[in-house]
Coordinates of C-alpha atoms and ligand atoms in Angstrom, one line a residue:
X1 CA -11.7 -114.9 -89.3
X2 CA -14.5 -116.6 -87.2
X3 CA -17.7 -114.8 -86.6
X4 CA -19.5 -115.4 -83.3
X5 CA -23.2 -115.1 -83.5
X6 CA -25.2 -114.0 -80.8
X7 CA -29.0 -113.3 -80.5
X8 CA -31.8 -112.3 -82.7
X9 CA -33.7 -109.4 -81.2
X10 CA -36.6 -107.2 -82.1
X11 CA -34.4 -104.3 -81.8
X12 CA -30.9 -103.4 -81.5
X13 CA -29.8 -100.0 -80.0
X14 CA -26.6 -98.5 -80.7
X15 CA -25.5 -96.2 -77.7
X16 CA -26.4 -96.2 -73.9
X17 CA -26.6 -92.5 -73.4
X18 CA -29.8 -90.6 -72.5
X19 CA -31.3 -91.8 -75.7
X20 CA -30.3 -95.5 -75.8
X21 CA -31.4 -96.0 -72.0
X22 CA -34.7 -94.5 -72.6
X23 CA -35.3 -96.4 -75.8
X24 CA -34.6 -99.8 -74.2
X25 CA -37.1 -98.8 -71.4
X26 CA -39.8 -98.1 -73.9
X27 CA -39.1 -101.2 -76.0
X28 CA -39.4 -103.3 -73.0
X29 CA -42.7 -101.9 -72.2
X30 CA -43.9 -102.8 -75.6
X31 CA -42.8 -106.4 -74.7
X32 CA -40.1 -106.3 -77.5
X33 CA -36.7 -107.9 -77.0
X34 CA -33.9 -105.5 -77.4
X35 CA -30.0 -105.3 -77.1
X36 CA -28.1 -102.2 -76.4
X37 CA -24.4 -102.2 -77.7
X38 CA -22.2 -99.4 -76.2
X39 CA -18.5 -98.6 -77.0
X40 CA -17.8 -97.1 -73.5
X41 CA -17.1 -99.1 -70.3
X42 CA -20.1 -97.6 -68.5
X43 CA -23.5 -96.0 -69.5
X44 CA -23.9 -92.3 -69.9
X45 CA -22.8 -91.5 -73.4
X46 CA -21.8 -88.0 -73.7
X47 CA -21.4 -87.7 -69.8
X48 CA -19.5 -91.0 -69.7
X49 CA -16.7 -89.5 -72.0
X50 CA -16.5 -85.7 -71.3
X51 CA -14.9 -85.9 -67.9
X52 CA -12.6 -82.9 -68.5
X53 CA -12.2 -80.5 -65.6
X54 CA -15.1 -78.0 -65.3
X55 CA -17.4 -80.3 -67.5
X56 CA -21.0 -79.0 -67.0
X57 CA -24.3 -78.9 -68.7
X58 CA -25.2 -75.6 -70.2
X59 CA -29.0 -76.3 -69.8
X60 CA -30.2 -75.9 -66.1
X61 CA -30.6 -79.4 -64.4
X62 CA -34.3 -79.2 -63.5
X63 CA -35.0 -79.2 -67.3
X64 CA -32.1 -81.2 -68.4
X65 CA -33.5 -84.6 -67.1
X66 CA -36.1 -87.3 -68.2
X67 CA -39.7 -86.4 -67.6
X68 CA -41.2 -89.8 -68.8
X69 CA -41.2 -90.9 -65.1
X70 CA -42.9 -88.6 -62.6
X71 CA -41.6 -90.7 -59.6
X72 CA -38.1 -90.3 -61.1
X73 CA -38.2 -86.6 -61.6
X74 CA -40.0 -86.3 -58.1
X75 CA -37.2 -88.4 -56.4
X76 CA -34.0 -87.3 -58.0
X77 CA -32.4 -84.3 -56.3
X78 CA -30.1 -82.0 -58.3
X79 CA -27.8 -80.0 -56.3
X80 CA -26.9 -77.1 -58.5
X81 CA -28.4 -74.8 -61.0
X82 CA -26.1 -76.4 -63.8
X83 CA -25.3 -80.0 -63.1
X84 CA -21.6 -81.2 -63.3
X85 CA -20.7 -84.1 -65.3
X86 CA -20.2 -86.4 -62.3
X87 CA -23.6 -85.6 -61.1
X88 CA -25.4 -86.2 -64.5
X89 CA -23.3 -89.5 -64.8
X90 CA -24.6 -90.5 -61.3
X91 CA -28.1 -89.7 -62.4
X92 CA -28.0 -91.9 -65.6
X93 CA -26.4 -94.7 -63.6
X94 CA -29.3 -94.3 -61.2
X95 CA -31.8 -94.5 -64.2
X96 CA -30.1 -97.7 -65.5
X97 CA -30.5 -99.2 -62.0
X98 CA -33.9 -98.0 -61.2
X99 CA -35.3 -99.4 -64.4
X100 CA -33.2 -102.5 -64.4
X101 CA -31.6 -101.7 -67.8
X102 CA -28.2 -103.1 -67.4
X103 CA -28.9 -106.7 -68.1
X104 CA -29.7 -105.8 -71.8
X105 CA -26.7 -103.6 -72.3
X106 CA -23.5 -104.8 -73.7
X107 CA -20.6 -102.3 -72.8
X108 CA -17.0 -102.1 -74.2
X109 CA -18.6 -103.1 -77.6
X110 CA -18.2 -100.8 -80.7
X111 CA -20.6 -101.5 -83.7
X112 CA -18.5 -101.4 -86.9
X113 CA -21.0 -102.5 -89.5
X114 CA -25.0 -102.6 -89.9
X115 CA -26.3 -104.5 -92.9
X116 CA -29.8 -105.0 -94.1
X117 CA -30.8 -108.3 -95.2
X118 CA -33.6 -107.9 -97.6
X119 CA -34.8 -111.5 -97.7
X120 CA -34.8 -112.0 -94.1
X121 CA -35.9 -108.4 -93.5
X122 CA -33.4 -107.9 -90.8
X123 CA -30.5 -105.8 -89.8
X124 CA -27.2 -107.6 -88.9
X125 CA -24.9 -105.7 -86.8
X126 CA -21.2 -106.7 -86.5
X127 CA -19.2 -105.6 -83.5
X128 CA -15.4 -104.8 -83.1
X129 CA -14.9 -108.3 -81.6
X130 CA -16.4 -110.1 -84.7
X131 CA -19.7 -110.7 -83.3
X132 CA -22.9 -110.6 -85.1
X133 CA -26.4 -110.2 -83.8
X134 CA -29.6 -109.7 -85.8
X135 CA -32.7 -107.5 -85.4
X136 CA -35.8 -106.4 -87.2
X137 CA -35.3 -102.8 -86.0
X138 CA -32.1 -100.8 -85.4
X139 CA -32.0 -97.4 -83.4
X140 CA -29.2 -95.2 -83.7
X141 CA -28.7 -93.7 -80.4
X142 CA -25.2 -92.7 -81.0
X143 CA -25.4 -88.9 -80.0
X144 CA -24.8 -85.7 -81.7
X145 CA -21.4 -84.8 -80.1
X146 CA -19.9 -88.1 -79.6
X147 CA -17.2 -88.5 -82.3
X148 CA -14.2 -86.4 -81.3
X149 CA -12.4 -84.2 -83.7
X150 CA -8.7 -84.3 -83.4
X151 CA -7.1 -82.1 -86.1
X152 CA -3.9 -83.5 -87.6
X153 CA -1.0 -81.3 -86.6
X154 CA 2.3 -82.0 -88.1
X155 CA 4.7 -83.9 -85.7
X156 CA 2.0 -84.9 -83.1
X157 CA 3.5 -88.2 -82.4
X158 CA 6.8 -86.5 -81.5
X159 CA 5.6 -84.8 -78.4
X160 CA 7.2 -86.4 -75.4
X161 CA 4.7 -84.9 -72.8
X162 CA 1.1 -86.2 -72.3
X163 CA -1.9 -85.3 -74.8
X164 CA -5.6 -85.3 -74.0
X165 CA -8.7 -84.8 -75.8
X166 CA -11.5 -83.2 -73.6
X167 CA -14.1 -85.9 -75.0
X168 CA -11.6 -88.8 -74.1
X169 CA -10.5 -87.6 -70.7
X170 CA -8.8 -90.3 -68.4
X171 CA -11.0 -91.7 -65.8
X172 CA -8.4 -91.6 -63.2
X173 CA -8.3 -87.7 -63.7
X174 CA -5.3 -85.5 -64.5
X175 CA -3.2 -83.4 -62.3
X176 CA -1.6 -80.4 -63.8
X177 CA 0.0 -78.9 -60.6
X178 CA 3.3 -77.2 -61.5
X179 CA 3.0 -78.1 -65.2
X180 CA 3.1 -76.1 -68.4
X181 CA 0.0 -76.9 -70.4
X182 CA -1.5 -76.0 -73.6
X183 CA -5.2 -76.1 -74.4
X184 CA -6.0 -75.9 -78.2
X185 CA -9.6 -74.7 -78.8
X186 CA -12.0 -72.3 -77.3
X187 CA -15.5 -73.7 -77.8
X188 CA -17.5 -74.8 -74.8
X189 CA -15.0 -77.5 -73.7
X190 CA -12.2 -75.1 -73.8
X191 CA -14.3 -72.1 -72.2
X192 CA -15.2 -74.6 -69.3
X193 CA -12.0 -76.5 -68.9
X194 CA -9.5 -73.3 -69.2
X195 CA -10.4 -71.7 -65.8
X196 CA -10.1 -74.9 -64.0
X197 CA -6.8 -75.9 -65.5
X198 CA -5.3 -72.3 -65.1
X199 CA -5.8 -72.6 -61.2
X200 CA -3.8 -75.8 -61.1
X201 CA -1.2 -75.4 -63.8
X202 CA 2.1 -73.4 -63.4
X203 CA 1.8 -71.9 -66.8
X204 CA -1.3 -72.2 -69.2
X205 CA -1.2 -71.2 -72.9
X206 CA -4.4 -71.1 -74.7
X207 CA -4.5 -71.4 -78.4
X208 CA -7.3 -69.5 -79.8
X209 CA -8.3 -69.7 -83.4
X210 CA -11.8 -67.9 -83.2
X211 CA -12.7 -65.9 -80.2
X212 CA -15.9 -67.1 -78.6
X213 CA -18.9 -65.4 -77.2
X214 CA -19.7 -66.7 -73.5
X215 CA -22.2 -65.7 -71.1
X216 CA -21.7 -66.3 -67.2
X217 CA -23.4 -69.2 -65.8
X218 CA -23.9 -67.8 -62.3
X219 CA -23.9 -71.3 -61.1
X220 CA -25.2 -71.9 -57.5
X221 CA -26.6 -74.5 -55.4
X222 CA -30.3 -75.0 -56.2
X223 CA -32.8 -73.1 -54.0
X224 CA -34.9 -75.6 -52.1
X225 CA -38.1 -73.4 -52.6
X226 CA -37.6 -73.1 -56.4
X227 CA -36.9 -76.9 -56.5
X228 CA -40.3 -77.5 -54.6
X229 CA -42.2 -75.1 -56.7
X230 CA -41.0 -76.7 -60.1
X231 CA -41.7 -80.3 -58.7
X232 CA -45.3 -79.2 -57.6
X233 CA -46.2 -78.4 -61.2
X234 CA -43.5 -80.4 -63.2
X235 CA -45.7 -81.6 -66.1
X236 CA -46.8 -78.0 -67.0
X237 CA -43.3 -76.6 -66.4
X238 CA -42.1 -79.2 -68.8
X239 CA -44.8 -78.5 -71.4
X240 CA -44.2 -74.8 -71.3
X241 CA -40.6 -75.2 -72.2
X242 CA -41.8 -76.7 -75.6
X243 CA -42.9 -73.3 -76.6
X244 CA -39.6 -71.4 -75.9
X245 CA -37.5 -71.0 -78.8
X246 CA -34.7 -73.4 -77.7
X247 CA -37.0 -75.7 -75.5
X248 CA -35.9 -74.5 -72.2
X249 CA -37.2 -71.7 -70.0
X250 CA -35.8 -68.5 -71.2
X251 CA -38.3 -65.7 -70.8
X252 CA -38.2 -64.4 -74.2
X253 CA -38.4 -60.6 -74.5
X254 CA -40.7 -60.2 -77.2
X255 CA -39.4 -57.0 -78.9
X256 CA -36.8 -56.2 -81.6
X257 CA -33.2 -55.1 -80.4
X258 CA -33.7 -52.2 -82.9
X259 CA -37.1 -50.9 -81.2
X260 CA -35.1 -50.1 -78.0
X261 CA -32.8 -47.0 -77.6
X262 CA -29.2 -47.6 -76.6
X263 CA -29.9 -47.2 -72.8
X264 CA -32.9 -49.5 -73.0
X265 CA -31.0 -52.1 -74.8
X266 CA -28.3 -52.0 -72.3
X267 CA -30.7 -52.3 -69.4
X268 CA -32.2 -55.3 -71.1
X269 CA -28.7 -57.1 -71.8
X270 CA -27.6 -56.3 -68.3
X271 CA -30.5 -58.0 -67.0
X272 CA -30.1 -61.2 -69.1
X273 CA -26.2 -61.1 -68.4
X274 CA -27.2 -61.0 -64.6
X275 CA -29.6 -64.0 -64.9
X276 CA -26.8 -65.8 -66.9
X277 CA -26.6 -68.7 -69.3
X278 CA -28.1 -69.5 -72.6
X279 CA -31.5 -67.6 -72.0
X280 CA -29.3 -64.6 -72.8
X281 CA -30.3 -65.4 -76.5
X282 CA -33.8 -64.6 -75.6
X283 CA -32.8 -61.0 -74.8
X284 CA -34.6 -59.8 -77.9
X285 CA -36.8 -61.7 -80.3
X286 CA -34.9 -61.1 -83.5
X287 CA -31.3 -61.7 -82.6
X288 CA -31.2 -64.8 -84.9
X289 CA -33.0 -63.2 -87.8
X290 CA -31.8 -59.6 -88.0
X291 CA -28.1 -58.9 -88.6
X292 CA -28.4 -55.3 -87.1
X293 CA -30.1 -56.7 -84.1
X294 CA -27.7 -59.4 -83.7
X295 CA -24.7 -56.9 -83.9
X296 CA -26.0 -55.2 -80.8
X297 CA -25.6 -58.4 -78.7
X298 CA -22.1 -58.8 -80.2
X299 CA -21.2 -55.4 -79.3
X300 CA -22.7 -55.7 -75.7
X301 CA -20.7 -58.9 -75.1
X302 CA -17.3 -57.2 -76.6
X303 CA -17.9 -54.3 -74.0
X304 CA -18.2 -56.9 -71.4
X305 CA -14.8 -58.4 -72.4
X306 CA -13.4 -55.0 -72.2
X307 CA -14.7 -54.5 -68.9
X308 CA -13.5 -57.9 -67.5
X309 CA -10.0 -58.1 -69.1
X310 CA -7.6 -55.6 -67.8
X311 CA -5.2 -55.7 -70.7
X312 CA -7.0 -53.8 -73.6
X313 CA -4.9 -55.4 -76.4
X314 CA -5.7 -58.8 -74.8
X315 CA -9.5 -57.9 -74.6
X316 CA -9.4 -57.1 -78.2
X317 CA -8.0 -60.5 -79.2
X318 CA -10.6 -62.2 -77.1
X319 CA -13.4 -60.2 -78.8
X320 CA -15.4 -62.2 -81.2
X321 CA -16.5 -60.5 -84.6
X322 CA -18.5 -63.3 -86.0
X323 CA -22.4 -63.4 -86.0
X324 CA -23.6 -63.7 -82.2
X325 CA -24.8 -67.2 -81.5
X326 CA -24.3 -68.8 -84.8
X327 CA -21.4 -70.7 -83.2
X328 CA -23.2 -72.1 -80.2
X329 CA -23.1 -69.6 -77.5
X330 CA -20.9 -70.8 -74.4
X331 CA -21.9 -70.5 -70.8
X332 CA -18.8 -70.1 -68.5
X333 CA -17.5 -69.7 -65.0
X334 CA -14.8 -67.2 -65.0
X335 CA -13.6 -67.6 -68.6
X336 CA -12.7 -64.1 -69.6
X337 CA -11.4 -63.2 -66.1
X338 CA -9.0 -66.1 -66.5
X339 CA -6.9 -64.2 -68.9
X340 CA -6.0 -61.7 -66.0
X341 CA -3.9 -64.4 -64.4
X342 CA -0.3 -64.0 -64.6
X343 CA 0.1 -67.6 -65.5
X344 CA -2.3 -67.5 -68.5
X345 CA -1.1 -66.6 -71.9
X346 CA -3.3 -66.2 -75.1
X347 CA -1.8 -67.4 -78.3
X348 CA -3.9 -66.2 -81.2
X349 CA -3.3 -68.8 -83.9
X350 CA -4.5 -66.5 -86.5
X351 CA -1.5 -64.1 -85.9
X352 CA 0.8 -66.9 -84.9
X353 CA -0.2 -70.2 -86.6
X354 CA 0.8 -73.6 -85.2
X355 CA 3.5 -74.9 -87.5
X356 CA 4.0 -78.1 -85.8
X357 CA 4.2 -80.2 -82.7
X358 CA 7.7 -81.0 -81.6
X359 CA 9.1 -83.1 -79.0
X360 CA 9.1 -80.4 -76.5
X361 CA 5.9 -78.6 -77.2
X362 CA 4.2 -76.6 -79.9
X363 CA 6.1 -74.5 -82.5
X364 CA 4.2 -71.6 -83.8
X365 CA 5.4 -69.2 -86.6
X366 CA 7.0 -67.1 -83.9
X367 CA 8.4 -69.4 -81.2
X368 CA 8.3 -72.8 -79.4
X369 CA 6.2 -73.2 -76.4
X370 CA 7.8 -75.8 -74.1
X371 CA 4.9 -78.0 -72.5
X372 CA 4.3 -80.9 -70.3
X373 CA 0.8 -81.4 -71.7
X374 CA -1.4 -80.5 -74.5
X375 CA -5.2 -80.6 -74.1
X376 CA -7.2 -80.8 -77.3
X377 CA -10.5 -79.2 -76.8
X378 CA -11.1 -79.2 -80.6
X379 CA -14.5 -80.5 -80.4
X380 CA -16.5 -83.1 -82.6
X381 CA -17.5 -84.5 -86.0
X382 CA -20.9 -83.4 -84.9
X383 CA -24.4 -85.0 -85.7
X384 CA -23.2 -87.4 -88.7
X385 CA -19.7 -88.5 -87.4
X386 CA -20.7 -91.2 -85.1
X387 CA -23.2 -92.6 -87.5
X388 CA -20.8 -92.5 -90.5
X389 CA -18.2 -94.3 -88.6
X390 CA -20.2 -97.3 -88.9
X391 CA -20.5 -99.1 -92.4
X392 CA -24.3 -98.9 -93.0
X393 CA -25.7 -100.7 -96.0
X394 CA -29.2 -100.6 -96.6
X395 CA -31.5 -101.8 -99.2
X396 CA -30.1 -102.9 -102.7
X397 CA -26.5 -102.5 -101.1
X398 CA -27.0 -98.7 -100.6
X399 CA -24.3 -97.3 -98.5
X400 CA -25.3 -94.4 -96.1
X401 CA -21.8 -92.9 -96.7
X402 CA -22.5 -92.5 -100.3
X403 CA -26.0 -91.2 -99.7
X404 CA -24.7 -88.6 -97.3
X405 CA -21.6 -87.8 -99.2
X406 CA -22.8 -84.2 -100.0
X407 CA -24.5 -84.0 -96.5
X408 CA -27.0 -85.9 -94.5
X409 CA -30.4 -86.4 -95.9
X410 CA -33.1 -87.7 -93.6
X411 CA -36.9 -87.6 -93.2
X412 CA -37.6 -85.7 -89.9
X413 CA -34.1 -86.8 -88.7
X414 CA -35.8 -90.0 -87.9
X415 CA -35.0 -92.4 -90.9
X416 CA -33.5 -92.5 -94.3
X417 CA -35.0 -93.6 -97.7
X418 CA -33.3 -96.9 -98.5
X419 CA -32.6 -97.9 -95.0
X420 CA -35.9 -99.6 -93.5
X421 CA -36.6 -100.0 -90.0
X422 CA -33.4 -98.1 -89.1
X423 CA -34.1 -95.0 -86.9
X424 CA -32.1 -92.2 -85.8
X425 CA -32.6 -90.5 -82.5
X426 CA -32.0 -86.7 -82.8
X427 CA -30.6 -87.2 -86.1
X428 CA -29.6 -84.4 -88.7
X429 CA -32.8 -82.8 -89.7
X430 CA -34.4 -82.6 -86.2
X431 CA -34.2 -80.0 -83.6
X432 CA -31.5 -81.9 -81.6
X433 CA -28.7 -79.5 -80.9
X434 CA -30.8 -76.4 -81.3
X435 CA -33.0 -77.7 -78.4
X436 CA -32.7 -79.1 -74.9
X437 CA -31.5 -82.6 -75.9
X438 CA -33.2 -84.5 -73.2
X439 CA -36.7 -83.5 -74.2
X440 CA -35.9 -83.8 -77.9
X441 CA -34.6 -87.5 -77.1
X442 CA -37.7 -88.2 -75.3
X443 CA -39.9 -87.0 -78.1
X444 CA -37.9 -89.1 -80.6
X445 CA -37.9 -92.1 -78.5
X446 CA -41.7 -91.8 -77.9
X447 CA -42.4 -91.3 -81.5
X448 CA -40.3 -94.4 -82.5
X449 CA -41.8 -96.6 -79.9
X450 CA -45.3 -95.6 -80.8
X451 CA -44.3 -96.3 -84.4
X452 CA -43.4 -99.9 -83.5
X453 CA -46.5 -100.3 -81.6
X454 CA -48.6 -99.2 -84.5
X455 CA -46.8 -101.4 -86.9
X456 CA -47.4 -104.5 -84.5
X457 CA -51.0 -103.7 -84.3
X458 CA -51.4 -103.3 -88.1
X459 CA -49.2 -106.4 -89.1
X460 CA -46.7 -104.0 -90.8
X461 CA -43.1 -105.5 -90.7
X462 CA -41.2 -102.5 -92.4
X463 CA -41.4 -98.8 -92.4
X464 CA -39.1 -96.6 -94.6
X465 CA -39.1 -93.0 -95.5
X466 CA -40.2 -92.2 -99.1
X467 CA -37.4 -90.3 -101.3
X468 CA -39.9 -87.6 -102.3
X469 CA -40.8 -86.8 -98.6
X470 CA -37.2 -87.0 -97.5
X471 CA -36.3 -84.5 -100.3
X472 CA -39.0 -82.1 -99.5
X473 CA -37.9 -82.3 -95.7
X474 CA -34.3 -81.5 -96.5
X475 CA -35.4 -78.7 -98.6
X476 CA -37.6 -77.5 -95.7
X477 CA -34.8 -77.8 -93.2
X478 CA -32.5 -75.8 -95.5
X479 CA -35.0 -73.1 -96.1
X480 CA -35.8 -72.6 -92.3
X481 CA -32.1 -72.3 -91.7
X482 CA -31.7 -69.8 -94.4
X483 CA -34.1 -67.6 -92.8
X484 CA -31.9 -67.5 -89.7
X485 CA -28.4 -66.1 -89.3
X486 CA -27.1 -69.6 -88.0
X487 CA -25.6 -70.5 -91.4
X488 CA -23.4 -67.4 -91.4
X489 CA -20.3 -68.6 -89.7
X490 CA -18.0 -71.8 -89.8
X491 CA -19.6 -73.5 -87.0
X492 CA -20.1 -77.4 -86.2
X493 CA -23.7 -77.0 -87.0
X494 CA -22.6 -76.6 -90.5
X495 CA -19.7 -79.3 -90.3
X496 CA -17.4 -76.4 -91.1
X497 CA -15.1 -77.5 -88.1
X498 CA -14.0 -80.8 -89.9
X499 CA -11.8 -80.3 -92.9
X500 CA -13.5 -81.8 -96.0
X501 CA -16.9 -82.3 -94.5
X502 CA -19.8 -80.9 -96.7
X503 CA -21.2 -77.5 -95.5
X504 CA -24.8 -78.2 -94.7
X505 CA -26.7 -76.8 -91.8
X506 CA -27.6 -80.1 -89.9
X507 CA -30.2 -79.3 -87.2
X508 CA -33.7 -78.1 -87.7
X509 CA -34.6 -74.9 -86.2
X510 CA -38.0 -74.9 -84.5
X511 CA -39.1 -77.5 -81.8
X512 CA -42.8 -76.8 -81.6
X513 CA -43.5 -76.8 -85.3
X514 CA -41.3 -79.9 -85.6
X515 CA -43.2 -81.8 -83.0
X516 CA -46.5 -80.8 -84.8
X517 CA -45.1 -82.0 -88.0
X518 CA -44.3 -85.3 -86.5
X519 CA -47.7 -85.6 -84.9
X520 CA -49.4 -84.7 -88.3
X521 CA -47.4 -87.3 -89.9
X522 CA -48.6 -90.0 -87.7
X523 CA -52.3 -88.5 -87.7
X524 CA -52.1 -89.2 -91.6
X525 CA -51.1 -92.8 -91.2
X526 CA -47.2 -92.1 -91.3
X527 CA -47.4 -89.8 -94.3
X528 CA -44.4 -89.8 -96.4
X529 CA -43.3 -93.3 -95.2
X530 CA -43.9 -96.6 -96.9
X531 CA -45.2 -99.2 -94.5
X532 CA -45.1 -102.8 -95.8
X533 CA -46.7 -105.9 -94.5
Ligands
NA7_601 P1 -16.2 -76.7 -80.6 O1 -17.3 -75.8 -79.9 O2 -16.2 -77.2 -81.9 O3 -14.8 -76.0 -80.3 C1 -13.6 -76.5 -80.8 C2 -12.6 -75.6 -80.7 O4 -11.4 -76.0 -81.2 C3 -12.9 -74.2 -81.4 O5 -12.3 -73.2 -80.7 C4 -12.1 -74.4 -82.8 O6 -11.8 -73.3 -83.4 C5 -10.8 -75.1 -82.3 N1 -10.2 -75.8 -83.1 C6 -10.5 -76.9 -84.0 N2 -9.6 -77.2 -84.8 C7 -8.7 -76.5 -84.6 C8 -7.3 -76.3 -85.2 N3 -6.9 -77.2 -86.1 N4 -6.5 -75.3 -84.8 C9 -6.9 -74.7 -83.8 N5 -8.1 -74.7 -83.2 C10 -8.9 -75.6 -83.4 O7 -16.1 -78.0 -79.5 P2 -16.5 -78.1 -78.0 O8 -16.1 -79.4 -77.6 O9 -15.8 -77.0 -77.3 O10 -18.0 -77.8 -77.8 C11 -19.0 -78.8 -78.6 C12 -20.2 -78.6 -78.0 O11 -20.5 -79.4 -76.9 C13 -20.8 -77.1 -77.5 O12 -21.0 -76.4 -78.6 C14 -21.8 -77.6 -76.6 O13 -22.9 -77.7 -77.3 C15 -21.3 -78.7 -75.9 P3 -12.8 -72.7 -84.5 O14 -13.9 -72.0 -83.8 O15 -13.2 -73.8 -85.4 O16 -11.9 -71.6 -85.3

């Protein structure tokens, strides 16, 4: 096997989504040479791959966008309250062109291995076409939800129809007209795609394992007056969002759900339901801390399901029992109502398990569903999947896969002990998926870029988290999570959706305290890190 050697760079960035694009821009600004390797055939990351029908962001477009360039945020015109996947992908392509990023991005290239050479103090990356490149710094901009989870059903290869995963949707699109289609999975991807597919397909069978809590998006064209108001004060609008529990504007109702009587509680929930979207989580201030308070939100949504779905038995099957919001709350456009359609059938796989996939369709314990197509909306190996797909070897031959065998261990979700100069953007142990991803990404990119600038100014060549600081941080992340209700169900936050994955709560709850901690670490001369000249 012959290895082609390409360049030697100051930094290599893995991934060209929101994180990789901005990282490249910042590194260029520091006068560093950088190369981005991207597995996809275009830039966009999550928004390049997730092209399934109905794919849309669940954070409002005025907030789910970069703030590093005021000209960019003033010029770009979002059309809807929640941007669709094609619009976000257009935006990211615009960013790539506007900042002339493409010349340093190599598409269609997957990184398979990353190895640290201690003598040279450099990382070597090997790509899937046996090319190697080297760099002093390596930044994983690989995304939190980028490694699809495709469960192994018996007989999968025997199906004669077409199969799709929502996160690997064909670029040419798919027409379901007149077809019998199954969707397996009712997380956000299922909740968004099911209403759209139901309108096209002749017959839609929804295979549900766990019913889901979802709140209406009330998506609509953006009101130009609102856009003008936000743009007039964009920097302060952005800054304010940092103080909201999930880093987007949510008008937190600062009272306990238990301090309201039933009528008052209903009025509050009605108001947030009418507003729509994830701000529903801010209806009361203790929904994620007090089980009794949390139950009131679950009960309210179950009531809504019974109002919307006409058949009471079907409404019951669609009603979640688990802790509200501990699996990520979904935001939908007509999800529950879709089950009133005569061409839609709910298959509850808890009652009627999938036994195997056969030539003609899906065989459950009760019957065979004959199908033309199967859509797997079965989610991701979240947060660690994309990182661990790469064979990462650090100092003294340490393998990241071994270090993380019992769950990810990082310092601040930014770096790992034993892996000098290797950074993770929105890595496990950082707010990441519990925050608005774009500001979280920008905060990490800025932290990393400032760190490299500092190292350059002070003549440091290597930075690496200390074991003690890392262990203390991991313990802190766990303690904070334990004080919430988040670890109380089988969510992808815990890795519980992937068989065999260690059960560890991966994101850090609390953006504002997290940012303060990152700033404090810097103010104290990169406390907890070892800096080497
Ligand atoms: P999710 O939220 O992980 O949803 C995946 C769905 O697939 C969920 O309903 C799972 O049921 C279901 N699933 C997974 N494996 C199986 C098997 N083996 N059999 C039946 N059903 C299965 O992924 P999404 O892509 O929808 O959303 C991910 C995030 O992207 C979302 O939270 C937003 O942040 C954006 P389960 O609940 O595990 O019982």
